[in-house]
Coordinates of C-alpha atoms in Angstrom, one line a residue:
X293 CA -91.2 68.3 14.5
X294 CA -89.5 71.4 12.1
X295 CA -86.1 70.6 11.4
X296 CA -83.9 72.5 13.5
X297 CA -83.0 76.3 11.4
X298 CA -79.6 76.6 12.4
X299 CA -78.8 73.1 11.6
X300 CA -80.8 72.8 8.7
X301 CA -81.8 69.1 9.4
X302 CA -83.8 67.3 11.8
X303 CA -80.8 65.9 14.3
X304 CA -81.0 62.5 15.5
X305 CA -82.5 61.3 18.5
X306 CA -83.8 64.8 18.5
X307 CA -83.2 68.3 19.3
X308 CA -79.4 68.9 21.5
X309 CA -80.0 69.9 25.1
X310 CA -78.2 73.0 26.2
X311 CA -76.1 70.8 29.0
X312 CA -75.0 68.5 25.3
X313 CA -74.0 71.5 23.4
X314 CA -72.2 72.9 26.5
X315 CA -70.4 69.6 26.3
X316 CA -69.7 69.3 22.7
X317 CA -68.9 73.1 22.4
X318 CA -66.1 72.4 25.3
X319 CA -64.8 69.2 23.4
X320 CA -64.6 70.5 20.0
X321 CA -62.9 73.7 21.4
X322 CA -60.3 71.7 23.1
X323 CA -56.7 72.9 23.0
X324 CA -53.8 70.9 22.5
X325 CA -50.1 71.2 25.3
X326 CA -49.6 73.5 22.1
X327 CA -51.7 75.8 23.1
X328 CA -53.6 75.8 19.5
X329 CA -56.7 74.4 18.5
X330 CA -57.1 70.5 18.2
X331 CA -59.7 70.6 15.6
X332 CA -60.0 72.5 12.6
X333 CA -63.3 74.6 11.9
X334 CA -63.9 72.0 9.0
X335 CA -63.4 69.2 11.3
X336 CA -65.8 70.8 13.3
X337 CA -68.7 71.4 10.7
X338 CA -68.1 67.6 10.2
X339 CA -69.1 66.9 13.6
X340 CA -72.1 68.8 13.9
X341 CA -73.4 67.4 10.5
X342 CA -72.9 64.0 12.2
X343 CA -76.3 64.5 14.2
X344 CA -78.1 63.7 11.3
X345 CA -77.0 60.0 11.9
X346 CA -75.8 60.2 15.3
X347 CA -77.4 61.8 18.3
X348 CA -75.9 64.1 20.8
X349 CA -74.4 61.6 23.1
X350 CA -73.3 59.3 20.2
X351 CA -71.4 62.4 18.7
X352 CA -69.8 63.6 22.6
X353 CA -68.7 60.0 22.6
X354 CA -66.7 60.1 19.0
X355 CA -65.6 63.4 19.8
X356 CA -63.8 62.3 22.9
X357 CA -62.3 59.5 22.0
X358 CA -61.1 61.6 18.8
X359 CA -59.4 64.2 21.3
X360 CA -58.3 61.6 23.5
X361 CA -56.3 60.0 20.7
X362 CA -55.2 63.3 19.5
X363 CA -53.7 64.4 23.1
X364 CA -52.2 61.7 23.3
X365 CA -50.6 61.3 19.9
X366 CA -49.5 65.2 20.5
X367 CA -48.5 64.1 24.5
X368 CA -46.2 61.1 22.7
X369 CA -44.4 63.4 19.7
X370 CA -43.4 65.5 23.1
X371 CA -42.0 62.6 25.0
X372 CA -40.0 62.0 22.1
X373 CA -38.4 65.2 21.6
X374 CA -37.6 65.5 25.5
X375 CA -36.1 61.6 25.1
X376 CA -34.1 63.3 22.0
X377 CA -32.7 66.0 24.4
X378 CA -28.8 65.0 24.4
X379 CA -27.6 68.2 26.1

């Protein structure tokens, strides 16, 4: 198999399905209550040069439970200022 062009490596496990980059597209492009971006373009250049080590569903897996901990660090800092609201 010829490494894959755009990534520039052979990805783990093999090539990415279309219905797995749908999935990893969505997750990385995830938006916070904020309305902005929870991951950084870096962050997400990180992720795709996981597949080298990890394959598709291994990397959809770390990047939910990354977002899920995100949300709900971001979903806890809001609690907290509406518990601060004395008025």
């Amino acid at each position: 198999t010829t490494p894959s062009s755009k990534l520039g490596f052979e990805p783990k496990g093999g090539a990415t399905t279309p219905s797995e980059k749908k999935e990893i597209a969505l997750l990385l492009s995830s938006k916070g209550v904020d309305g902005k971006a929870v991951f950084s373009k870096d962050e997400m250049k990180v992720y795709s040069d996981m597949r080298k080590n990890k394959t598709a569903s291994e990397l959809i897996d770390i990047i939910k439970e990354e977002l899920q901990k995100r949300l709900g660090m971001e979903e806890e800092s809001q609690n907290k200022v509406k518990d601060l609201d004395i008025f």
